[in-house]
């Protein structure tokens, strides 16, 4: 479990994390979302004791990270894919980390195999590709078989096979009752991986909700009828918000499909299509963070 | 825990090429210059003076120790590797202490072996009444001071690395303190110039300092230790307090 209580981090005049209070629970994958510069990495760095909070506290498994003895056995982290010396081999990098926590050397070979780097284990990491470096970072996080994982954009740069592997790995670890906090900008990937979402905007908490709830909140029903105007009136009378779609169907919010069907039946209107429309995570996320984007690209001319 | 940290620090240092480059250069400079100096000295009146001549190479060799010590910390910060290291070992002072112990032990071992080799050179190449005995207390003291000086320069350099986190800054400041400023102050002369030269951390393997105002060796050793401990202490303090 990871607990943030009023966590605040100010860099000179910039508030990177603003009074964040969140509990990241074990047994599920918590997705950590937010626009660029919204404070995800800074939050993780505070949790890992790399950055000192300006105010508030961050604890892992009930204690501040810096008080953990042999922390790799409890917490695994991937925070900065550049966190390695380019002149070291992958094996030496992992071996130094393993030894510092009293882990046996054979554990290095195990995680190297696990992430699929056995062919390059004795190559200098300076020559690694983005995805190979990311795999090395994941290997380091898994060294101590930890019960808590914090991964900052772990699938960034991975190939499709690697992305699927990470997804299954994280789901498997959460199913074993571990705590998994993972940030990503890949919404479709997050949608398949996370059970719960913590969303930041400009350092502030925008949402701390189960995935199903976030998606369900903006779910709608699509209904098509040859007598659409009559159906629309009946639905509005029943308390729904109704909008005509370009193709003549109606988009209904505030009623579930069963209620829409019942209203149509009561009004004696034939129904040709009745579909529940769940927005993609991308759409729900963009709707949620629309006002909180700090760095917005212009549109190409 | 401590043994694990030492083993880890050894893996870290031994797995980068710069450590081995520094080692090779140190050996070549200290041994090479030592043999040359001994070969160029035909005779001497005292055994410890003959040995001190053969140790001349360490005056330049200590610059390699500055680089080695600074890099032990600055290379980790410069490459971002410190993030991984300090996530694994959040007790930062313990991490720095283990790193320091390993580099200093390596510097001590190299210096001891090289210094004895240089003493052998003096024994073989320099004519001294009664010969050069390696168990002569004066000779032993000279060799011991050389090793102590090497350890203290290395500790100072590690401290500077932790303070500045930058290789260029740490090496620059380290060289200025042990190699540039002491002779500059000595050359400036006068009471203050001499005092400043004596108060700076210069190599003093005996009463005669390398490129600095002569100083009784216990004072020289104390000055060196004070600088090393202060720099290291400040480095550790800042390492604990600053964000990585
Ligand atoms: N060491 C630092 N010094 C000064 N400002 C910093 C530092 N680290 C982060 N910031 C600032 O804090 C804010 C949050 O940055 P952070 O890296 O946490 O965002 P993020 O959510 O991880 O963004 P991204 O999605 O782009 O990775 C940014 O405005 C950034 O400029
Ligand atoms: Mg980030």
Coordinates of C-alpha atoms and ligand atoms in Angstrom, one line a residue:
Chain A
X1 CA 0.0 0.0 0.0
X2 CA 1.1 3.5 -0.8
X3 CA -0.3 6.4 1.2
X4 CA 0.0 10.1 0.3
X5 CA -1.2 12.6 2.8
X6 CA -1.3 16.2 1.8
X7 CA 1.7 15.6 -0.4
X8 CA 3.0 18.9 -1.8
X9 CA 6.2 19.5 -3.7
X10 CA 7.2 23.0 -4.8
X11 CA 10.2 23.7 -7.0
X12 CA 11.2 27.3 -6.6
X13 CA 8.0 29.0 -7.9
X14 CA 6.4 26.0 -9.5
X15 CA 3.9 23.8 -7.6
X16 CA 4.6 20.3 -9.0
X17 CA 2.4 18.4 -6.6
X18 CA -0.4 20.2 -4.8
X19 CA -1.9 18.7 -1.6
X20 CA -2.3 15.2 -2.9
X21 CA -4.1 12.7 -0.6
X22 CA -4.4 9.3 -2.1
X23 CA -4.3 5.6 -1.0
X24 CA -3.0 3.2 -3.5
X25 CA -4.5 -0.2 -2.5
X26 CA -3.1 -3.6 -2.9
X27 CA -4.6 -6.3 -5.1
X28 CA -5.3 -4.1 -8.1
X29 CA -3.5 -2.1 -10.8
X30 CA -3.8 1.6 -10.2
X31 CA -3.3 3.7 -13.3
X32 CA -1.6 7.0 -12.7
X33 CA -2.7 9.5 -15.3
X34 CA -2.3 13.2 -16.1
X35 CA -1.1 15.5 -18.8
X36 CA 2.6 16.3 -19.2
X37 CA 4.0 18.1 -16.3
X38 CA 1.1 17.3 -14.0
X39 CA 3.3 15.8 -11.3
X40 CA 3.2 12.0 -11.7
X41 CA 7.0 11.5 -11.8
X42 CA 7.5 14.0 -9.0
X43 CA 4.9 12.1 -6.9
X44 CA 6.7 8.8 -7.4
X45 CA 10.1 10.5 -6.6
X46 CA 8.6 11.7 -3.3
X47 CA 7.3 8.2 -2.5
X48 CA 10.7 6.7 -3.2
X49 CA 12.5 9.3 -1.0
X50 CA 14.4 10.7 -4.0
X51 CA 12.7 14.1 -3.5
X52 CA 11.8 15.6 -0.2
X53 CA 8.2 16.7 0.0
X54 CA 7.7 20.5 0.7
X55 CA 4.7 19.5 2.9
X56 CA 2.7 16.4 3.7
X57 CA 3.9 12.8 3.8
X58 CA 4.3 9.8 1.5
X59 CA 4.6 6.3 3.0
X60 CA 5.0 2.8 1.6
X61 CA 3.8 -0.1 3.6
X62 CA 3.2 2.2 6.5
X63 CA 6.6 3.8 6.7
X64 CA 8.5 6.5 4.9
X65 CA 10.5 4.8 2.1
X66 CA 13.9 6.0 3.5
X67 CA 13.3 4.0 6.6
X68 CA 13.0 0.7 4.8
X69 CA 15.8 -1.7 5.4
X70 CA 16.7 -3.6 2.1
X71 CA 13.9 -1.7 0.3
X72 CA 14.2 -3.7 -3.0
X73 CA 12.7 -6.7 -1.2
X74 CA 9.6 -4.7 -0.4
X75 CA 9.3 -2.1 -3.2
X76 CA 10.3 -2.2 -6.8
X77 CA 10.5 1.0 -8.9
X78 CA 11.1 2.2 -12.4
X79 CA 11.4 6.0 -12.3
X80 CA 13.9 7.1 -14.7
X81 CA 14.9 5.0 -17.7
X82 CA 18.3 6.9 -17.8
X83 CA 19.1 5.8 -14.2
X84 CA 22.2 3.8 -15.1
X85 CA 25.8 4.2 -16.1
X86 CA 26.2 3.8 -19.8
X87 CA 29.6 2.1 -19.3
X88 CA 28.3 -0.7 -17.2
X89 CA 26.9 -3.9 -18.5
X90 CA 23.3 -4.8 -17.8
X91 CA 24.6 -7.6 -15.6
X92 CA 26.9 -5.4 -13.5
X93 CA 24.2 -2.7 -13.1
X94 CA 21.7 -5.3 -11.7
X95 CA 24.4 -7.1 -9.7
X96 CA 25.4 -3.9 -7.9
X97 CA 21.7 -3.3 -7.0
X98 CA 21.1 -6.9 -6.0
X99 CA 24.2 -7.0 -3.7
X100 CA 23.3 -3.7 -2.0
X101 CA 20.2 -5.5 -0.7
X102 CA 21.8 -8.8 0.0
X103 CA 20.2 -10.6 -2.9
X104 CA 22.1 -13.5 -4.4
X105 CA 23.8 -13.1 -7.8
X106 CA 21.6 -15.7 -9.4
X107 CA 18.6 -13.4 -8.9
X108 CA 20.2 -11.2 -11.6
X109 CA 20.2 -14.0 -14.1
X110 CA 16.6 -14.7 -13.3
X111 CA 15.3 -11.2 -13.9
X112 CA 17.4 -10.9 -17.0
X113 CA 15.8 -14.0 -18.4
X114 CA 12.4 -12.8 -17.2
X115 CA 12.6 -9.5 -19.3
X116 CA 14.2 -11.2 -22.2
X117 CA 17.6 -9.6 -22.1
X118 CA 19.8 -12.7 -21.8
X119 CA 21.5 -12.1 -25.2
X120 CA 22.7 -8.7 -24.2
X121 CA 23.3 -9.1 -20.5
X122 CA 27.0 -8.6 -20.8
X123 CA 26.8 -5.6 -23.2
X124 CA 27.3 -2.1 -22.0
X125 CA 23.9 -0.4 -21.5
X126 CA 25.1 2.7 -23.3
X127 CA 24.4 0.9 -26.5
X128 CA 20.9 -0.2 -25.6
X129 CA 17.8 0.8 -27.5
X130 CA 14.9 2.6 -25.8
X131 CA 13.0 -0.6 -25.3
X132 CA 16.0 -2.6 -24.1
X133 CA 16.7 0.1 -21.6
X134 CA 13.1 -0.1 -20.5
X135 CA 13.3 -3.8 -20.0
X136 CA 16.4 -3.3 -17.9
X137 CA 14.5 -0.9 -15.7
X138 CA 11.7 -3.4 -15.3
X139 CA 14.3 -6.1 -14.4
X140 CA 15.7 -3.8 -11.7
X141 CA 12.2 -3.2 -10.3
X142 CA 11.5 -7.0 -10.1
X143 CA 14.9 -7.9 -8.5
X144 CA 13.6 -8.3 -5.0
X145 CA 10.2 -9.8 -5.9
X146 CA 8.6 -6.8 -4.2
X147 CA 5.1 -6.5 -2.8
X148 CA 4.7 -2.9 -4.1
X149 CA 5.6 -1.7 -7.6
X150 CA 5.8 1.9 -8.9
X151 CA 6.4 2.1 -12.6
X152 CA 6.7 5.4 -14.4
X153 CA 5.7 4.8 -18.1
X154 CA 7.0 1.2 -18.2
X155 CA 5.7 0.5 -21.7
X156 CA 7.2 3.6 -23.3
X157 CA 9.3 2.3 -26.1
X158 CA 8.3 -1.3 -25.8
X159 CA 7.3 -3.4 -28.8
X160 CA 3.8 -4.8 -29.0
X161 CA 4.9 -8.1 -27.6
X162 CA 6.6 -6.3 -24.7
X163 CA 3.6 -4.2 -24.0
X164 CA 1.4 -7.2 -23.8
X165 CA 4.0 -8.9 -21.5
X166 CA 4.0 -5.9 -19.2
X167 CA 0.2 -5.8 -19.1
X168 CA 0.0 -9.5 -18.2
X169 CA 2.8 -9.2 -15.7
X170 CA 1.1 -6.2 -13.9
X171 CA -2.3 -7.9 -13.8
X172 CA -0.7 -11.1 -12.5
X173 CA 1.2 -9.2 -9.8
X174 CA -2.0 -7.4 -8.7
X175 CA -3.9 -10.6 -8.7
X176 CA -1.3 -12.0 -6.2
X177 CA -2.3 -9.1 -3.9
X178 CA 0.5 -6.8 -4.6
X179 CA 0.2 -3.0 -4.9
X180 CA 0.8 -1.8 -8.5
X181 CA 1.0 1.9 -9.4
X182 CA 1.7 2.5 -13.0
X183 CA 1.7 5.7 -15.1
X184 CA 1.2 5.9 -18.8
X185 CA 0.0 8.1 -21.6
X186 CA -1.2 5.2 -23.6
X187 CA -4.9 5.2 -22.8
X188 CA -5.9 2.1 -24.7
X189 CA -3.2 0.2 -22.9
X190 CA -4.3 1.6 -19.5
X191 CA -7.9 0.7 -20.2
X192 CA -6.8 -2.9 -20.6
X193 CA -4.5 -2.9 -17.6
X194 CA -5.8 -0.8 -14.8
X195 CA -8.6 -1.4 -12.4
X196 CA -8.5 1.9 -10.7
X197 CA -7.4 5.3 -11.7
X198 CA -5.7 8.3 -10.1
X199 CA -5.7 11.3 -12.3
X200 CA -3.7 14.5 -11.8
X201 CA -4.0 17.9 -13.4
X202 CA -1.5 20.6 -12.6
X203 CA -0.4 18.7 -9.5
X204 CA -3.9 18.4 -8.1
X205 CA -6.0 15.3 -7.7
X206 CA -8.7 15.3 -10.4
X207 CA -10.1 11.8 -9.9
X208 CA -9.5 8.7 -7.7
X209 CA -12.0 6.3 -9.1
X210 CA -12.5 2.7 -10.3
X211 CA -12.1 2.5 -14.0
X212 CA -15.6 1.2 -14.5
X213 CA -17.0 4.2 -12.6
X214 CA -15.1 6.7 -14.7
X215 CA -16.2 5.1 -17.9
X216 CA -19.7 4.5 -16.7
X217 CA -20.2 8.2 -15.7
X218 CA -20.1 9.3 -19.2
X219 CA -21.8 6.2 -20.7
X220 CA -24.7 6.8 -23.0
X221 CA -27.3 4.9 -25.0
X222 CA -27.7 5.1 -28.7
X223 CA -31.2 4.4 -30.0
X224 CA -32.5 4.5 -33.5
X225 CA -36.1 4.8 -34.5
X226 CA -38.1 5.8 -37.6
X227 CA -40.1 8.1 -35.4
X228 CA -37.1 9.7 -33.6
X229 CA -38.8 13.1 -32.7
X230 CA -41.6 11.3 -30.9
X231 CA -39.1 9.1 -29.0
X232 CA -37.0 12.1 -28.1
X233 CA -39.9 13.8 -26.6
X234 CA -40.9 10.7 -24.6
X235 CA -37.3 10.3 -23.4
X236 CA -37.0 13.9 -22.3
X237 CA -40.3 13.5 -20.4
X238 CA -38.7 10.5 -18.6
X239 CA -35.8 12.8 -17.5
X240 CA -33.1 11.9 -20.0
X241 CA -30.8 14.3 -21.9
X242 CA -31.3 13.5 -25.6
X243 CA -29.2 14.7 -28.6
X244 CA -29.7 13.8 -32.2
X245 CA -26.7 12.3 -33.9
X246 CA -25.6 13.1 -37.4
X247 CA -26.9 9.8 -38.7
X248 CA -30.4 10.3 -37.3
X249 CA -29.9 8.1 -34.2
X250 CA -30.4 9.6 -30.7
X251 CA -27.8 9.8 -28.0
X252 CA -29.4 9.4 -24.6
X253 CA -27.8 10.2 -21.3
X254 CA -29.2 9.6 -17.9
X255 CA -31.1 6.4 -18.7
X256 CA -29.8 2.9 -19.1
X257 CA -30.7 0.8 -22.2
X258 CA -33.5 -1.1 -20.4
X259 CA -35.2 2.2 -19.4
X260 CA -34.9 3.6 -22.9
X261 CA -36.5 0.4 -24.3
X262 CA -39.3 0.6 -21.8
X263 CA -40.0 4.3 -22.7
X264 CA -40.1 3.4 -26.4
X265 CA -42.5 0.5 -25.8
X266 CA -44.8 2.7 -23.6
X267 CA -44.8 5.4 -26.3
X268 CA -45.5 2.8 -29.0
X269 CA -42.5 3.7 -31.0
X270 CA -40.6 1.0 -33.0
X271 CA -36.9 0.7 -32.1
X272 CA -34.4 -0.4 -34.8
X273 CA -31.2 -0.1 -32.8
X274 CA -30.5 0.1 -29.1
X275 CA -26.8 0.1 -27.9
X276 CA -25.0 1.0 -24.8
X277 CA -22.1 3.3 -25.7
X278 CA -19.2 3.2 -23.3
X279 CA -16.7 5.9 -24.1
X280 CA -13.1 5.0 -24.5
X281 CA -10.8 5.8 -21.6
X282 CA -9.2 8.3 -23.9
X283 CA -12.4 10.2 -24.4
X284 CA -13.3 10.1 -20.6
X285 CA -9.7 11.2 -19.8
X286 CA -9.7 14.0 -22.3
X287 CA -13.1 15.2 -21.0
X288 CA -11.8 15.1 -17.4
X289 CA -8.4 16.8 -18.0
X290 CA -9.4 19.1 -20.8
X291 CA -9.1 22.2 -18.7
X292 CA -5.9 21.1 -16.9
X293 CA -3.6 20.7 -19.9
X294 CA -0.6 22.9 -19.4
X295 CA 1.3 22.3 -22.6
X296 CA -1.0 22.3 -25.6
X297 CA 0.2 21.8 -29.1
X298 CA -1.0 24.2 -31.8
X299 CA -2.9 22.8 -34.8
X300 CA -0.8 22.4 -37.9
X301 CA -1.4 24.9 -40.7
Chain B
X1 CA 24.0 -4.7 5.7
X2 CA 27.4 -3.2 5.8
X3 CA 29.1 -6.1 4.0
X4 CA 26.4 -5.9 1.3
X5 CA 27.0 -2.2 0.8
X6 CA 30.7 -2.7 0.5
X7 CA 30.2 -5.6 -2.0
X8 CA 27.8 -3.5 -4.0
X9 CA 30.2 -0.5 -4.0
X10 CA 33.0 -2.7 -5.2
X11 CA 30.8 -4.0 -8.0
X12 CA 29.9 -0.5 -9.0
X13 CA 33.5 0.8 -9.0
X14 CA 34.9 -2.3 -10.7
X15 CA 32.4 -2.3 -13.5
X16 CA 33.3 1.1 -15.0
X17 CA 36.3 1.6 -17.2
X18 CA 37.4 4.8 -15.6
X19 CA 38.4 3.0 -12.4
X20 CA 40.8 0.8 -14.4
X21 CA 42.2 3.7 -16.4
X22 CA 42.9 5.6 -13.3
X23 CA 44.6 2.6 -11.8
X24 CA 46.8 2.1 -14.8
X25 CA 47.8 5.7 -15.0
X26 CA 48.5 5.8 -11.2
X27 CA 50.8 2.8 -11.5
X28 CA 52.6 4.2 -14.5
X29 CA 53.1 7.6 -13.0
X30 CA 54.0 6.6 -9.5
X31 CA 56.2 3.7 -10.3
X32 CA 57.7 5.2 -13.5
X33 CA 58.6 8.5 -11.9
X34 CA 59.8 6.8 -8.8
X35 CA 62.3 4.5 -10.7
X36 CA 63.4 7.4 -12.8
X37 CA 64.0 9.6 -9.7
X38 CA 65.9 6.8 -8.0
X39 CA 67.9 6.0 -11.0
X40 CA 68.9 9.7 -11.3
X41 CA 70.1 9.8 -7.7
X42 CA 73.5 8.2 -7.2
X43 CA 73.8 8.6 -3.5
X44 CA 72.1 9.9 -0.4
X45 CA 73.2 10.3 3.2
X46 CA 70.0 8.9 4.8
X47 CA 67.8 6.0 3.9
X48 CA 64.5 7.8 4.4
X49 CA 65.7 10.7 2.2
X50 CA 66.6 8.2 -0.6
X51 CA 63.1 6.6 -0.3
X52 CA 61.4 10.0 -0.3
X53 CA 63.2 10.8 -3.6
X54 CA 61.9 7.6 -5.1
X55 CA 58.3 8.6 -4.0
X56 CA 58.4 11.8 -6.1
X57 CA 55.9 10.3 -8.6
X58 CA 53.1 10.3 -6.1
X59 CA 53.1 14.1 -6.2
X60 CA 51.5 13.8 -9.7
X61 CA 50.0 10.5 -9.0
X62 CA 47.7 12.0 -6.4
X63 CA 45.9 13.9 -9.1
X64 CA 44.8 10.5 -10.4
X65 CA 43.4 9.7 -6.9
X66 CA 41.5 13.0 -7.1
X67 CA 39.9 11.9 -10.3
X68 CA 39.2 8.4 -9.0
X69 CA 37.6 9.7 -5.8
X70 CA 35.4 12.4 -7.5
X71 CA 34.3 10.0 -10.2
X72 CA 33.1 7.4 -7.6
X73 CA 30.3 9.8 -6.8
X74 CA 30.0 12.2 -9.7
X75 CA 29.8 9.5 -12.4
X76 CA 26.7 8.2 -10.6
X77 CA 25.0 11.6 -10.5
X78 CA 26.2 12.6 -14.0
X79 CA 24.7 9.5 -15.6
X80 CA 21.5 9.4 -13.5
X81 CA 22.7 6.1 -12.1
X82 CA 22.5 7.6 -8.6
X83 CA 18.7 7.4 -8.9
X84 CA 18.8 3.6 -9.1
X85 CA 21.5 3.4 -6.5
X86 CA 19.7 5.5 -3.9
X87 CA 16.4 3.8 -4.5
X88 CA 18.2 0.6 -3.6
X89 CA 20.0 2.2 -0.7
X90 CA 18.0 5.1 0.7
X91 CA 20.4 5.5 3.6
X92 CA 22.5 7.9 1.7
X93 CA 25.3 8.4 4.3
X94 CA 25.8 4.7 4.6
X95 CA 25.9 4.5 0.8
X96 CA 28.5 7.3 0.6
X97 CA 30.5 5.6 3.4
X98 CA 30.6 2.3 1.6
X99 CA 31.6 4.0 -1.6
X100 CA 34.3 5.9 0.2
X101 CA 35.6 2.8 2.0
X102 CA 36.0 0.9 -1.2
X103 CA 37.8 3.6 -3.2
X104 CA 40.0 4.6 -0.3
X105 CA 40.9 0.9 0.3
X106 CA 41.8 0.5 -3.3
X107 CA 43.9 3.7 -3.2
X108 CA 45.6 2.5 0.0
X109 CA 46.4 -0.9 -1.5
X110 CA 47.7 0.5 -4.7
X111 CA 49.8 3.1 -2.9
X112 CA 51.2 0.6 -0.4
X113 CA 52.3 -1.8 -3.2
X114 CA 53.7 1.0 -5.3
X115 CA 55.4 2.7 -2.4
X116 CA 57.2 -0.5 -1.4
X117 CA 58.2 -0.9 -5.0
X118 CA 59.7 2.6 -5.0
X119 CA 61.5 1.9 -1.8
X120 CA 63.0 -1.2 -3.4
X121 CA 64.1 1.0 -6.3
X122 CA 65.8 3.3 -3.8
X123 CA 67.5 0.3 -2.2
X124 CA 68.7 -1.0 -5.5
X125 CA 69.6 2.2 -7.2
X126 CA 70.7 4.7 -4.6
X127 CA 73.9 4.3 -2.6
X128 CA 73.2 5.0 1.0
X129 CA 75.7 4.4 3.9
X130 CA 74.5 1.2 5.6
X131 CA 72.0 0.6 2.7
X132 CA 68.2 1.1 2.6
X133 CA 66.3 -1.2 5.0
X134 CA 62.6 -1.5 4.5
X135 CA 62.2 -2.1 8.2
X136 CA 64.1 1.1 9.1
X137 CA 61.5 3.1 11.3
X138 CA 62.2 6.3 9.3
X139 CA 61.6 4.5 6.0
X140 CA 58.5 2.8 7.3
X141 CA 57.1 6.2 8.5
X142 CA 57.7 7.7 5.1
X143 CA 55.9 4.8 3.4
X144 CA 53.1 5.0 6.0
X145 CA 52.6 8.7 5.5
X146 CA 52.4 8.1 1.7
X147 CA 49.6 5.6 2.2
X148 CA 47.8 7.9 4.7
X149 CA 48.1 10.8 2.3
X150 CA 46.7 8.8 -0.5
X151 CA 43.7 7.7 1.6
X152 CA 43.0 11.3 2.7
X153 CA 43.3 12.7 -0.8
X154 CA 40.8 10.1 -1.9
X155 CA 38.4 10.8 0.9
X156 CA 38.6 14.5 0.2
X157 CA 37.9 13.8 -3.5
X158 CA 34.8 11.6 -2.7
X159 CA 33.6 14.4 -0.5
X160 CA 34.0 17.0 -3.2
X161 CA 32.2 14.6 -5.6
X162 CA 29.2 14.4 -3.2
X163 CA 29.3 18.1 -2.6
X164 CA 29.4 19.2 -6.3
X165 CA 28.0 16.1 -8.1
X166 CA 29.9 17.2 -11.1
X167 CA 33.1 15.6 -12.4
X168 CA 34.5 18.8 -13.9
X169 CA 33.7 20.8 -10.8
X170 CA 35.0 18.2 -8.3
X171 CA 38.2 17.4 -10.2
X172 CA 38.9 21.1 -10.7
X173 CA 38.4 22.1 -7.1
X174 CA 40.3 19.0 -5.9
X175 CA 43.3 19.7 -8.1
X176 CA 43.2 23.4 -7.1
X177 CA 43.2 22.5 -3.4
X178 CA 45.9 19.8 -3.4
X179 CA 48.1 20.8 -6.4
X180 CA 47.7 24.3 -7.5
X181 CA 47.0 26.5 -4.5
X182 CA 49.7 25.1 -2.1
X183 CA 52.6 26.1 -4.4
X184 CA 51.0 29.3 -5.4
X185 CA 50.6 30.4 -1.8
X186 CA 54.2 29.1 -1.0
X187 CA 55.5 31.2 -3.9
X188 CA 53.6 34.2 -2.8
X189 CA 55.7 33.9 0.4
X190 CA 55.6 36.0 3.5
X191 CA 54.0 34.9 6.7
X192 CA 50.5 34.7 5.3
X193 CA 51.5 33.0 2.1
X194 CA 53.4 30.3 4.0
X195 CA 50.6 29.8 6.5
X196 CA 48.1 29.5 3.8
X197 CA 50.2 27.0 1.9
X198 CA 50.6 25.0 5.1
X199 CA 46.9 25.1 5.8
X200 CA 46.0 23.7 2.4
X201 CA 45.7 19.9 1.8
X202 CA 49.0 19.2 0.1
X203 CA 50.8 15.9 -0.2
X204 CA 53.2 15.8 2.7
X205 CA 54.9 12.4 3.0
X206 CA 57.3 13.7 5.6
X207 CA 58.5 17.1 6.6
X208 CA 59.1 18.1 3.0
X209 CA 55.9 18.9 1.3
X210 CA 55.4 18.3 -2.4
X211 CA 55.2 21.8 -4.0
X212 CA 54.1 23.4 -0.7
X213 CA 55.7 25.1 2.3
X214 CA 57.6 22.6 4.5
X215 CA 55.5 21.5 7.5
X216 CA 56.2 19.1 10.4
X217 CA 54.6 15.9 9.2
X218 CA 52.1 15.5 12.1
X219 CA 50.7 19.0 11.4
X220 CA 50.6 18.2 7.7
X221 CA 48.8 15.0 8.3
X222 CA 46.3 16.7 10.6
X223 CA 45.6 19.5 8.1
X224 CA 45.0 16.9 5.4
X225 CA 42.7 14.9 7.6
X226 CA 40.8 18.0 8.6
X227 CA 40.2 18.9 5.0
X228 CA 39.2 15.4 4.0
X229 CA 36.8 15.0 6.9
X230 CA 35.2 18.4 6.5
X231 CA 34.7 17.9 2.7
X232 CA 33.3 14.4 3.3
X233 CA 31.0 15.6 6.2
X234 CA 29.6 18.4 4.1
X235 CA 29.2 16.1 1.1
X236 CA 27.3 13.6 3.3
X237 CA 25.1 16.3 4.8
X238 CA 24.2 17.7 1.4
X239 CA 23.6 14.3 0.0
X240 CA 21.1 13.6 2.8
X241 CA 19.3 16.8 2.3
X242 CA 19.2 17.4 -1.4
X243 CA 16.9 15.8 -3.9
X244 CA 18.4 13.3 -6.2
Ligands
LIG1 N1 13.9 18.9 -10.4 C1 13.0 19.7 -10.8 N2 13.3 21.1 -10.7 C2 12.3 22.0 -11.1 N3 11.1 21.7 -11.6 C3 10.8 20.4 -11.7 C4 11.7 19.3 -11.3 N4 11.2 18.1 -11.5 C5 9.9 18.4 -12.0 N5 9.7 19.7 -12.1 C6 8.5 20.4 -12.5 O1 7.4 19.8 -11.9 C7 6.3 19.6 -12.7 C8 5.8 18.2 -12.7 O2 6.7 17.4 -13.4 P1 6.6 15.8 -13.5 O3 7.9 15.3 -14.2 O4 6.3 15.3 -12.2 O5 5.4 15.7 -14.5 P2 4.8 14.3 -15.1 O6 3.4 14.2 -14.7 O7 5.7 13.2 -14.8 O8 4.9 14.7 -16.6 P3 5.2 13.7 -17.9 O9 3.8 13.1 -18.2 O10 5.6 14.6 -19.0 O11 6.2 12.7 -17.5 C9 6.7 20.1 -14.1 O12 6.2 21.4 -14.3 C10 8.2 20.1 -14.0 O13 8.7 21.2 -14.8
LIG2 MG1 6.9 11.9 -15.9

